[in-house]
Amino acid sequence: MGTTATRFVAPPLPTALCDYREIASKKQADREEILARYPDWRIKDPGADVTDVSNLCLSNLSTLEREIVLQDATSLTAAIKARKYSAVQTLTAFCKVAVASQDLTNSLTEIFFDEAFERAKQLDEILTTTGKVVGPLHGLPVSIKDHVLVKGHDTASGYASWAYKTYADRDAAAVKILRDAGALIYVKTANPQTLLALECNNNVYGRTVNPHNRKLSPGGSSGGEGALVACHGSPLGVGTDIGGSIRVPAAWSGIYGLKPSVARLPHTGLLGSHDGMDNIVGCMGPMATSARDLNLFCKVMLQYEAWVVEHQNLYIEWRTELAEQGTGLPDRLVFGILADDGVVCPHPPIKKAIEETKRALVAAGHEVIDYIPMSHQESWDLIVKLYFLDGGAEYFETLAESGEPPIPSFEWIVSHTNGRAPYTMAEMFKLNAQRENFRARAHAHWNESAKRTTTGRPVDAILTPVAPTLAVPHDTVRWWGYSSYWNLVDYPAAVFPVGRLKASEWANSTRDSLPQPRNDTEKFIRDQWDPKTYDNAPISLQLVGRRHMEEKTLALLNIVEQATKAYPHKS
């Protein structure tokens, strides 16, 4: 598997029905025509030598606008309600940064500021005349990943052949709830071709880059959201995740993200390949600049009874007191540390971050044990089969419609099929049985941790890397195991930033100091380690909870952050 997988050779397909280059040219021209209406908001690219553009994105803002965009969504909604800022002022500030983010990172796909400003004016008038907000997100700009339906707007989803043919006739369930809650929907953001990539590149709009270091990826598939939120061009974004697509871009862009368990938050109204395939199911979740904003998003989704809005949601009300105050949690918690999954050892900054967080938790009075990894290579071998039940046929058929070539990160993952035929019905039944057996074993394995704790309780959460590397150079992702594992077992996982790498502080750390590789994938990733490559890259970790325990997972995230602030690492 991994770097040694055989390169997939696409089977002969019909002649293209359209030319992806013409479509890309038109799509990019349409986007530029909209951006050109805001000349004072544009940012001239300073050139490839300037890799960190995160602050440059704010350079056109007034003092008040900077104040607005540097707040999280929770603060902003309170300020708008108190009439400190108007909805129009708030939207203007974020639109200005969104334009800059597009100029410098290529984060946007569909732009509809005029529509959002019209609604913002209505919201300001309502608040002025009634003294009441329309909902908990009154006047808050929210960005949406491209493959999520937004009524009246295109949903190319990274495919050239879908562009101009996929205008949404309705809002996705989550978008409907956001609008009902008063949110302003103003942009859609980039995702990769096929969506099955932990980077962000497609043949329609091109490559999205990391605002902290443009030589690196912002992650994927919600990479446009990661870059935009990291630039402060959006206070709250909507991403999706079937293998790490919220968590990896959150980690690599230095923001917060939550992958819930399936059916806890609304998920209908998405456009992508393999519609109807439920052997492995993705989920929708928030990407934001604070942990409390993850809670805000979930609380709003369930406050508006997502189980009524769509048929797939479980009827589980949001337990606010648990999520926000930790009500019902014991004073002394137990955290499991999964620092190495037994397949790929993480790079040194990630291992150091885990050790520092572990020390802070112990100093805060919590129990910390090593969590024994369970069958992580097996989990990858299984989930990649579930991703490609048809051997990749539908993906290649869609690409063939416009003649577009596969992007490198998709070529890599589809190569795991080794050119095999689609699975038969009997083989799919067997794979589903293997999935459920794996989930049962993982559940029992978590319970077994009780035998190694002083409390006699299983661990409350698992602290682990999001990926074995920080944000990677483009087209070099080679291991999904730290993220996709939790999709296979369907556990919620929250990502949070803990720092930023300064290459000068790691000058003495070389790949020769790392453990010898156990396999070809680990060798590839071990050989990637060079501090200069990852200069200024965010360092983030992942906190994993038990299935459908999103409130407890977020409550524990608050406790972890409290511990790291109270007991910071001293060099």
Coordinates of C-alpha atoms in Angstrom, one line a residue:
M1 CA 0.0 0.0 0.0
G2 CA 1.0 3.6 0.3
T3 CA 3.9 4.8 -1.9
T4 CA 4.5 1.3 -3.3
A5 CA 1.0 0.9 -4.8
T6 CA 0.8 0.1 -8.4
R7 CA -0.1 3.1 -10.6
F8 CA -3.7 2.8 -11.8
V9 CA -4.2 2.9 -15.6
A10 CA -7.6 4.2 -16.5
P11 CA -9.6 2.0 -18.9
P12 CA -10.5 3.2 -22.4
L13 CA -13.4 5.7 -22.1
P14 CA -15.7 7.5 -24.6
T15 CA -14.6 10.6 -26.3
A16 CA -15.0 13.7 -24.1
L17 CA -18.3 15.5 -24.4
C18 CA -16.7 18.9 -23.6
D19 CA -13.2 20.3 -23.1
Y20 CA -12.1 20.9 -19.5
R21 CA -9.7 23.7 -20.5
E22 CA -12.5 25.7 -22.1
I23 CA -14.7 25.2 -19.0
A24 CA -11.9 26.2 -16.6
S25 CA -11.1 29.3 -18.6
K26 CA -14.8 30.4 -18.5
K27 CA -15.2 29.5 -14.9
Q28 CA -12.1 31.5 -13.8
A29 CA -13.1 34.4 -16.1
D30 CA -16.6 34.5 -14.4
R31 CA -15.0 34.6 -11.0
E32 CA -12.6 37.3 -12.0
E33 CA -15.4 39.4 -13.4
I34 CA -17.0 39.4 -10.0
L35 CA -13.7 40.1 -8.2
A36 CA -13.0 43.0 -10.5
R37 CA -16.1 44.9 -9.1
Y38 CA -14.1 45.4 -5.9
P39 CA -10.7 46.9 -7.1
D40 CA -10.0 48.5 -3.7
W41 CA -10.2 45.1 -2.0
R42 CA -7.7 43.4 -4.3
I43 CA -4.2 42.4 -3.2
K44 CA -1.4 42.3 -5.7
D45 CA 0.5 39.0 -5.3
P46 CA 3.9 39.9 -3.9
G47 CA 5.6 37.0 -5.7
A48 CA 6.5 33.4 -5.0
D49 CA 9.3 34.4 -2.6
V50 CA 6.7 35.7 -0.1
T51 CA 5.3 32.5 1.3
D52 CA 3.5 33.7 4.4
V53 CA 0.5 35.9 3.3
S54 CA -1.7 35.4 6.3
N55 CA -1.2 39.0 7.5
L56 CA -1.1 40.5 4.0
C57 CA -4.8 39.4 3.6
L58 CA -5.7 41.9 6.3
S59 CA -3.7 44.8 4.9
N60 CA -6.7 46.6 3.2
L61 CA -8.8 46.7 6.4
S62 CA -9.7 49.7 8.5
T63 CA -9.1 49.5 12.3
L64 CA -12.7 48.6 12.9
E65 CA -12.7 46.0 10.2
R66 CA -9.6 44.3 11.6
E67 CA -11.3 44.3 15.0
I68 CA -14.3 42.5 13.5
V69 CA -12.5 39.8 11.5
L70 CA -10.1 38.9 14.4
Q71 CA -13.1 37.9 16.6
D72 CA -14.6 34.4 16.6
A73 CA -18.1 33.7 15.6
T74 CA -19.4 33.5 19.2
S75 CA -18.1 37.0 20.0
L76 CA -19.4 38.4 16.7
T77 CA -22.9 37.2 17.1
A78 CA -23.1 38.7 20.6
A79 CA -21.7 42.0 19.3
I80 CA -24.1 42.2 16.4
K81 CA -27.0 41.4 18.7
A82 CA -25.8 44.3 21.0
R83 CA -25.6 46.5 17.9
K84 CA -21.9 47.1 18.3
Y85 CA -21.5 46.1 14.6
S86 CA -24.1 46.0 11.9
A87 CA -24.6 43.0 9.7
V88 CA -23.4 45.1 6.7
Q89 CA -20.3 46.2 8.5
T90 CA -19.5 42.6 9.5
L91 CA -20.1 41.2 6.0
T92 CA -18.0 44.0 4.4
A93 CA -15.0 43.2 6.6
F94 CA -15.1 39.5 5.8
C95 CA -15.8 40.0 2.1
K96 CA -12.7 42.3 1.8
V97 CA -10.5 39.5 3.4
A98 CA -12.2 36.9 1.2
V99 CA -11.2 38.8 -1.9
A100 CA -7.6 39.0 -0.6
S101 CA -7.6 35.3 0.3
Q102 CA -8.7 34.5 -3.2
D103 CA -5.9 36.7 -4.7
L104 CA -3.3 35.1 -2.6
T105 CA -4.4 31.5 -1.9
N106 CA -7.0 30.7 -4.6
S107 CA -9.6 29.7 -1.9
L108 CA -12.9 30.7 -3.6
T109 CA -15.1 29.1 -6.3
E110 CA -18.6 30.8 -6.3
I111 CA -18.9 34.4 -5.1
F112 CA -22.3 36.1 -4.4
F113 CA -21.6 39.1 -2.3
D114 CA -24.5 41.1 -3.7
E115 CA -27.0 38.4 -2.5
A116 CA -25.5 38.4 1.0
F117 CA -25.4 42.3 1.2
E118 CA -29.1 42.4 0.3
R119 CA -29.9 40.0 3.2
A120 CA -27.6 41.8 5.6
K121 CA -29.5 45.1 5.0
Q122 CA -32.7 43.2 5.7
L123 CA -31.3 41.8 8.9
D124 CA -30.1 45.3 10.1
E125 CA -33.6 46.7 9.4
I126 CA -35.2 43.9 11.3
L127 CA -33.0 44.5 14.3
T128 CA -33.5 48.2 14.2
T129 CA -37.3 48.0 14.0
T130 CA -38.0 45.1 16.3
G131 CA -35.0 45.1 18.6
K132 CA -34.7 41.4 18.1
V133 CA -32.4 39.2 16.1
V134 CA -33.9 36.6 13.7
G135 CA -31.8 33.8 15.2
P136 CA -28.6 33.0 17.0
L137 CA -26.4 33.6 13.9
H138 CA -28.0 36.9 13.0
G139 CA -25.7 38.7 10.6
L140 CA -22.8 36.2 10.8
P141 CA -21.1 35.4 7.4
V142 CA -20.7 31.7 6.9
S143 CA -18.7 30.1 4.0
I144 CA -19.7 26.9 2.4
K145 CA -17.6 24.1 0.7
D146 CA -18.2 23.9 -3.0
H147 CA -19.9 20.5 -3.2
V148 CA -22.6 21.6 -0.6
L149 CA -25.8 22.8 -2.3
V150 CA -26.5 26.6 -2.1
K151 CA -29.7 27.5 -3.9
G152 CA -29.1 29.3 -7.2
H153 CA -25.4 28.6 -7.4
D154 CA -23.2 26.2 -9.3
T155 CA -22.0 23.0 -7.7
A156 CA -19.1 21.8 -9.9
S157 CA -17.6 20.0 -6.9
G158 CA -14.1 20.0 -8.6
Y159 CA -15.3 18.4 -11.8
A160 CA -15.1 20.3 -15.1
S161 CA -17.9 18.3 -16.6
W162 CA -20.3 19.3 -13.8
A163 CA -19.6 23.1 -14.1
Y164 CA -22.6 25.1 -15.4
K165 CA -24.8 22.0 -15.2
T166 CA -25.3 21.7 -11.5
Y167 CA -27.0 24.8 -10.3
A168 CA -28.7 24.0 -7.1
D169 CA -32.5 24.2 -6.9
R170 CA -32.5 24.0 -3.1
D171 CA -30.2 24.6 -0.1
A172 CA -28.5 21.7 1.6
A173 CA -30.1 20.9 5.0
A174 CA -27.3 22.6 6.9
V175 CA -27.4 25.7 4.7
K176 CA -31.2 26.0 5.2
I177 CA -30.7 25.9 9.0
L178 CA -27.9 28.5 8.8
R179 CA -30.1 30.8 6.8
D180 CA -33.0 30.3 9.3
A181 CA -30.6 31.1 12.1
G182 CA -29.7 34.4 10.5
A183 CA -26.4 33.5 8.8
L184 CA -25.2 35.3 5.7
I185 CA -24.1 32.9 2.9
Y186 CA -21.7 34.7 0.7
V187 CA -19.1 32.4 -0.9
K188 CA -18.4 28.8 -1.7
T189 CA -14.8 27.4 -1.3
A190 CA -12.5 25.1 -3.2
N191 CA -12.4 21.4 -3.0
P192 CA -10.3 18.9 -5.0
Q193 CA -11.2 16.9 -8.0
T194 CA -13.2 13.8 -6.9
L195 CA -13.2 15.1 -3.3
L196 CA -11.2 12.1 -2.4
A197 CA -7.9 13.9 -1.6
L198 CA -6.3 15.4 1.5
E199 CA -5.1 18.3 -0.7
C200 CA -6.9 20.9 -2.7
N201 CA -6.4 21.0 -6.4
N202 CA -8.7 20.7 -9.4
N203 CA -8.7 21.4 -13.2
V204 CA -11.5 24.0 -12.9
Y205 CA -10.0 26.5 -10.6
G206 CA -6.5 25.2 -10.0
R207 CA -4.6 24.7 -6.7
T208 CA -5.4 26.2 -3.4
V209 CA -2.3 27.0 -1.2
N210 CA -1.6 27.4 2.5
P211 CA -1.7 31.1 3.6
H212 CA 1.0 30.4 6.2
N213 CA 3.4 29.0 3.7
R214 CA 2.3 28.9 0.1
K215 CA 4.7 26.1 -0.8
L216 CA 2.6 23.9 1.3
S217 CA -0.9 22.5 1.0
P218 CA -3.8 23.8 3.1
G219 CA -5.1 20.2 3.2
G220 CA -8.2 18.8 1.7
S221 CA -10.8 18.1 0.7
S222 CA -12.2 21.2 2.6
G223 CA -9.0 23.0 1.7
G224 CA -10.6 26.2 0.5
E225 CA -12.4 26.5 3.8
G226 CA -9.1 25.9 5.7
A227 CA -7.3 28.6 3.8
L228 CA -10.2 31.1 4.0
V229 CA -10.9 30.7 7.7
A230 CA -7.1 30.8 8.4
C231 CA -6.9 34.2 6.6
H232 CA -9.9 35.5 8.6
G233 CA -11.9 35.7 5.5
S234 CA -14.7 33.7 7.2
P235 CA -15.5 33.3 10.9
L236 CA -17.2 30.0 10.4
G237 CA -17.1 27.5 7.5
V238 CA -18.9 24.3 6.6
G239 CA -16.7 21.3 5.6
T240 CA -17.3 17.6 5.0
D241 CA -15.2 14.6 6.0
I242 CA -15.0 11.0 4.9
G243 CA -11.3 10.4 5.5
G244 CA -10.0 13.5 7.2
S245 CA -11.4 16.3 4.9
I246 CA -12.4 18.6 7.8
R247 CA -9.6 17.7 10.2
V248 CA -6.6 17.7 7.9
P249 CA -7.2 21.2 6.4
A250 CA -8.1 22.5 9.9
A251 CA -4.8 21.1 11.2
W252 CA -2.7 22.3 8.3
S253 CA -4.3 25.7 8.2
G254 CA -4.0 26.3 12.0
I255 CA -7.7 26.4 12.8
Y256 CA -10.4 24.3 14.6
G257 CA -12.5 21.6 13.1
L258 CA -14.9 18.9 14.2
K259 CA -15.8 15.7 12.5
P260 CA -18.9 14.4 14.2
S261 CA -20.2 10.8 14.1
V262 CA -22.5 10.1 11.1
A263 CA -26.1 11.2 11.5
R264 CA -25.4 13.6 14.4
L265 CA -25.4 16.7 12.2
P266 CA -27.3 17.2 8.9
H267 CA -25.6 15.8 5.8
T268 CA -28.2 15.9 2.9
G269 CA -27.8 18.2 0.0
L270 CA -24.3 17.4 -1.2
L271 CA -23.1 16.7 -4.7
G272 CA -20.4 14.2 -5.3
S273 CA -19.5 10.9 -6.9
H274 CA -21.0 7.6 -5.6
D275 CA -24.3 9.1 -4.5
G276 CA -26.2 6.3 -2.8
M277 CA -23.1 4.4 -1.6
D278 CA -23.4 3.9 2.1
N279 CA -20.7 1.3 2.8
I280 CA -18.7 4.2 4.2
V281 CA -20.4 7.5 4.8
G282 CA -19.1 11.0 5.3
C283 CA -20.3 13.8 7.5
M284 CA -20.6 17.6 7.7
G285 CA -19.0 19.7 10.3
P286 CA -17.7 23.2 11.3
M287 CA -14.4 24.8 10.7
A288 CA -13.7 27.9 12.8
T289 CA -11.2 30.0 14.8
S290 CA -12.1 28.8 18.3
A291 CA -13.2 25.7 20.1
R292 CA -16.4 27.3 21.3
D293 CA -17.4 28.1 17.7
L294 CA -17.5 24.3 17.1
N295 CA -20.0 24.1 19.9
L296 CA -22.0 27.1 18.5
F297 CA -22.4 25.4 15.1
C298 CA -23.5 22.1 16.5
K299 CA -25.9 23.8 19.0
V300 CA -27.6 25.8 16.2
M301 CA -27.9 22.8 13.9
L302 CA -29.8 20.8 16.6
Q303 CA -31.6 23.8 18.0
Y304 CA -33.4 23.9 14.6
E305 CA -34.2 20.2 14.9
A306 CA -32.0 18.8 12.1
W307 CA -33.9 15.5 12.5
V308 CA -37.0 17.3 11.2
V309 CA -35.2 19.2 8.5
E310 CA -33.8 15.9 7.0
H311 CA -34.5 12.3 7.4
Q312 CA -31.0 11.1 8.1
N313 CA -30.4 12.9 11.4
L314 CA -30.7 11.0 14.7
Y315 CA -33.0 12.6 17.3
I316 CA -30.4 13.5 19.8
E317 CA -30.7 17.0 21.3
W318 CA -27.6 19.0 22.0
R319 CA -26.5 18.8 25.6
T320 CA -25.3 22.4 26.0
E321 CA -24.3 22.1 29.7
L322 CA -22.1 19.2 29.0
A323 CA -20.4 20.7 25.9
E324 CA -19.9 24.2 27.5
Q325 CA -19.5 23.6 31.2
G326 CA -18.5 19.9 31.3
T327 CA -21.5 19.2 33.5
G328 CA -21.4 15.6 34.7
L329 CA -17.7 15.0 34.0
P330 CA -15.5 13.7 36.8
D331 CA -12.9 16.1 38.2
R332 CA -10.1 13.7 37.2
L333 CA -10.3 12.6 33.6
V334 CA -8.4 9.9 31.8
F335 CA -6.7 10.6 28.5
G336 CA -5.2 8.0 26.2
I337 CA -2.2 9.1 24.2
L338 CA -1.9 7.5 20.7
A339 CA 1.4 9.1 19.6
D340 CA 2.3 6.4 17.0
D341 CA -0.2 4.3 15.1
G342 CA 2.3 1.5 14.5
V343 CA 2.5 2.3 10.8
V344 CA 4.0 5.8 10.3
C345 CA 5.8 7.6 13.1
P346 CA 4.9 11.3 13.1
H347 CA 7.5 14.0 12.5
P348 CA 9.3 15.5 15.5
P349 CA 7.2 18.6 16.0
I350 CA 4.0 16.6 16.3
K351 CA 5.6 14.2 18.8
K352 CA 6.8 17.1 20.8
A353 CA 3.4 18.7 20.8
I354 CA 1.8 15.5 22.1
E355 CA 4.4 15.2 24.9
E356 CA 3.9 18.9 25.9
T357 CA 0.1 18.4 26.0
K358 CA 0.5 15.2 28.0
R359 CA 2.7 17.0 30.6
A360 CA 0.1 19.8 30.9
L361 CA -2.7 17.3 31.5
V362 CA -0.8 15.5 34.2
A363 CA 0.1 18.8 35.8
A364 CA -3.6 19.7 35.8
G365 CA -4.3 16.5 37.8
H366 CA -5.6 14.3 35.1
E367 CA -4.5 10.7 34.4
V368 CA -2.7 10.0 31.1
I369 CA -2.0 6.5 29.7
D370 CA -0.6 5.3 26.5
Y371 CA -3.4 4.1 24.2
I372 CA -2.3 0.9 22.4
P373 CA -2.9 1.2 18.7
M374 CA -5.2 -1.4 17.2
S375 CA -4.8 -2.6 13.6
H376 CA -4.2 0.8 11.9
Q377 CA -2.8 -0.7 8.7
E378 CA -5.8 -3.1 8.6
S379 CA -8.1 -0.2 8.9
W380 CA -6.5 1.6 6.0
D381 CA -6.6 -1.5 3.8
L382 CA -10.3 -1.9 4.5
I383 CA -11.5 1.7 4.2
V384 CA -9.7 2.2 0.9
K385 CA -11.6 -0.8 -0.5
L386 CA -14.8 0.9 0.7
Y387 CA -13.8 4.1 -1.1
F388 CA -13.5 2.2 -4.4
L389 CA -16.2 -0.5 -4.5
D390 CA -16.4 0.0 -8.3
G391 CA -12.6 0.1 -8.7
G392 CA -12.7 3.8 -9.4
A393 CA -14.9 3.4 -12.6
E394 CA -17.3 6.2 -11.8
Y395 CA -14.6 8.7 -11.0
F396 CA -12.9 8.0 -14.4
E397 CA -16.1 8.1 -16.3
T398 CA -16.8 11.6 -14.9
L399 CA -13.3 12.8 -15.7
A400 CA -13.7 11.4 -19.2
E401 CA -16.7 13.6 -19.9
S402 CA -14.5 16.6 -20.2
G403 CA -11.2 14.9 -21.0
E404 CA -9.6 16.2 -17.8
P405 CA -6.6 14.3 -16.3
P406 CA -6.7 13.0 -12.8
I407 CA -4.8 15.2 -10.3
P408 CA -1.7 13.6 -8.7
S409 CA -3.3 13.1 -5.2
F410 CA -6.2 11.3 -6.8
E411 CA -3.9 9.2 -9.0
W412 CA -2.1 8.2 -5.8
I413 CA -5.1 7.0 -3.9
V414 CA -6.9 5.3 -6.8
S415 CA -3.7 3.4 -7.5
H416 CA -4.5 1.3 -4.4
T417 CA -7.1 -0.5 -6.5
N418 CA -4.3 -2.0 -8.6
G419 CA -6.7 -1.9 -11.6
R420 CA -9.1 -4.5 -10.1
A421 CA -12.6 -5.0 -11.3
P422 CA -15.6 -3.7 -9.3
Y423 CA -16.5 -5.8 -6.3
T424 CA -19.4 -8.2 -6.7
M425 CA -22.5 -8.0 -4.4
A426 CA -21.2 -10.9 -2.4
E427 CA -17.8 -9.2 -1.9
M428 CA -19.5 -6.0 -0.8
F429 CA -21.5 -7.9 1.8
K430 CA -18.3 -9.3 3.1
L431 CA -16.6 -5.9 3.2
N432 CA -19.6 -4.6 5.2
A433 CA -19.3 -7.5 7.6
Q434 CA -15.5 -6.8 8.0
R435 CA -16.3 -3.1 8.7
E436 CA -18.8 -4.0 11.5
N437 CA -16.4 -6.5 12.9
F438 CA -13.7 -3.9 13.0
R439 CA -16.0 -1.4 14.7
A440 CA -16.9 -4.0 17.3
R441 CA -13.3 -4.8 18.0
A442 CA -12.4 -1.1 18.3
H443 CA -15.3 -0.6 20.7
A444 CA -14.1 -3.5 22.9
H445 CA -10.5 -2.2 22.6
W446 CA -11.5 1.2 24.1
N447 CA -13.4 -0.6 26.9
E448 CA -10.3 -2.7 27.6
S449 CA -8.3 0.5 28.5
A450 CA -10.2 0.5 31.8
K451 CA -7.8 -2.3 32.9
R452 CA -4.9 0.1 32.7
T453 CA -6.4 3.2 34.4
T454 CA -6.3 3.9 38.2
T455 CA -9.9 4.9 38.1
G456 CA -11.1 1.6 36.6
R457 CA -12.8 3.6 33.8
P458 CA -12.0 3.5 30.1
V459 CA -10.2 6.5 28.8
D460 CA -12.4 9.5 28.2
A461 CA -10.7 10.6 25.0
I462 CA -7.7 9.9 22.8
L463 CA -5.1 12.5 22.0
T464 CA -3.4 11.7 18.7
P465 CA -1.9 13.3 15.6
V466 CA -4.1 14.5 12.7
A467 CA -1.5 13.3 10.2
P468 CA 2.1 12.2 10.4
T469 CA 3.4 15.5 9.0
L470 CA 2.6 19.2 9.2
A471 CA 1.2 20.7 6.0
V472 CA 2.9 18.9 3.2
P473 CA 4.5 20.2 0.0
H474 CA 2.0 19.9 -2.8
D475 CA 1.1 16.4 -4.1
T476 CA 2.9 14.5 -1.4
V477 CA 0.3 13.1 0.9
R478 CA 1.0 9.4 1.5
W479 CA -0.7 8.4 4.7
W480 CA -4.3 9.0 5.8
G481 CA -4.3 6.6 8.7
Y482 CA -4.4 9.1 11.5
S483 CA -7.6 10.6 10.2
S484 CA -9.4 7.9 8.2
Y485 CA -9.2 5.4 11.1
W486 CA -11.8 7.5 13.0
N487 CA -14.1 7.6 9.9
L488 CA -14.0 3.8 9.7
V489 CA -15.0 3.4 13.4
D490 CA -17.3 6.6 13.2
Y491 CA -15.9 8.4 16.2
P492 CA -16.1 12.2 16.6
A493 CA -12.8 14.0 16.5
A494 CA -11.9 17.7 17.1
V495 CA -8.8 19.3 15.8
F496 CA -7.1 22.2 17.6
P497 CA -3.9 24.3 17.0
V498 CA -1.1 24.2 19.5
G499 CA 1.7 26.3 17.8
R500 CA 3.6 27.1 14.7
L501 CA 6.9 25.6 13.5
K502 CA 10.0 27.9 13.3
A503 CA 12.6 26.2 11.2
S504 CA 15.4 27.9 13.1
E505 CA 14.4 26.2 16.3
W506 CA 14.6 22.7 14.6
A507 CA 17.9 23.2 12.8
N508 CA 19.6 20.3 14.5
S509 CA 16.7 17.9 13.8
T510 CA 17.4 15.7 10.8
R511 CA 15.8 12.6 9.3
D512 CA 18.8 10.6 10.5
S513 CA 17.6 11.1 14.1
L514 CA 14.3 9.5 13.4
P515 CA 13.6 5.8 13.9
Q516 CA 14.3 3.5 11.1
P517 CA 11.3 3.0 8.8
R518 CA 9.1 0.0 9.3
N519 CA 7.6 0.1 5.7
D520 CA 7.8 2.0 2.5
T521 CA 5.2 4.5 3.4
E522 CA 7.0 5.4 6.6
K523 CA 10.3 5.7 4.7
F524 CA 8.7 8.2 2.3
I525 CA 7.4 10.3 5.1
R526 CA 10.6 10.0 7.2
D527 CA 12.5 11.2 4.2
Q528 CA 10.2 14.3 3.9
W529 CA 11.4 15.6 7.3
D530 CA 13.4 18.8 6.9
P531 CA 12.6 21.7 9.2
K532 CA 13.1 24.3 6.4
T533 CA 10.3 22.6 4.3
Y534 CA 7.8 23.2 7.1
D535 CA 8.7 26.7 8.2
N536 CA 5.7 28.6 9.6
A537 CA 3.5 25.5 9.3
P538 CA 0.8 25.2 12.0
I539 CA 1.1 22.4 14.6
S540 CA -2.2 20.8 15.6
L541 CA -3.5 17.8 17.4
Q542 CA -6.7 15.8 17.4
L543 CA -8.9 14.7 20.3
V544 CA -11.1 11.7 19.6
G545 CA -14.2 10.8 21.6
R546 CA -16.6 7.9 21.6
R547 CA -19.3 7.5 19.0
H548 CA -22.1 10.1 19.1
M549 CA -20.5 11.8 22.1
E550 CA -19.7 15.1 20.4
E551 CA -20.6 17.2 23.5
K552 CA -18.2 15.3 25.7
T553 CA -15.5 15.5 23.1
L554 CA -15.9 19.3 22.9
A555 CA -16.0 19.6 26.7
L556 CA -12.8 17.6 26.9
L557 CA -11.2 19.9 24.3
N558 CA -12.0 22.8 26.6
I559 CA -10.3 21.0 29.4
V560 CA -7.2 20.2 27.3
E561 CA -6.9 23.8 26.3
Q562 CA -7.3 25.0 29.8
A563 CA -4.5 22.7 30.9
T564 CA -2.1 23.8 28.2
K565 CA -2.8 27.5 29.0
A566 CA -2.3 26.9 32.7
Y567 CA 0.8 24.8 32.4
P568 CA 2.6 26.0 29.2
H569 CA 5.7 24.3 28.1
K570 CA 8.9 26.0 29.2
S571 CA 11.8 25.5 26.8

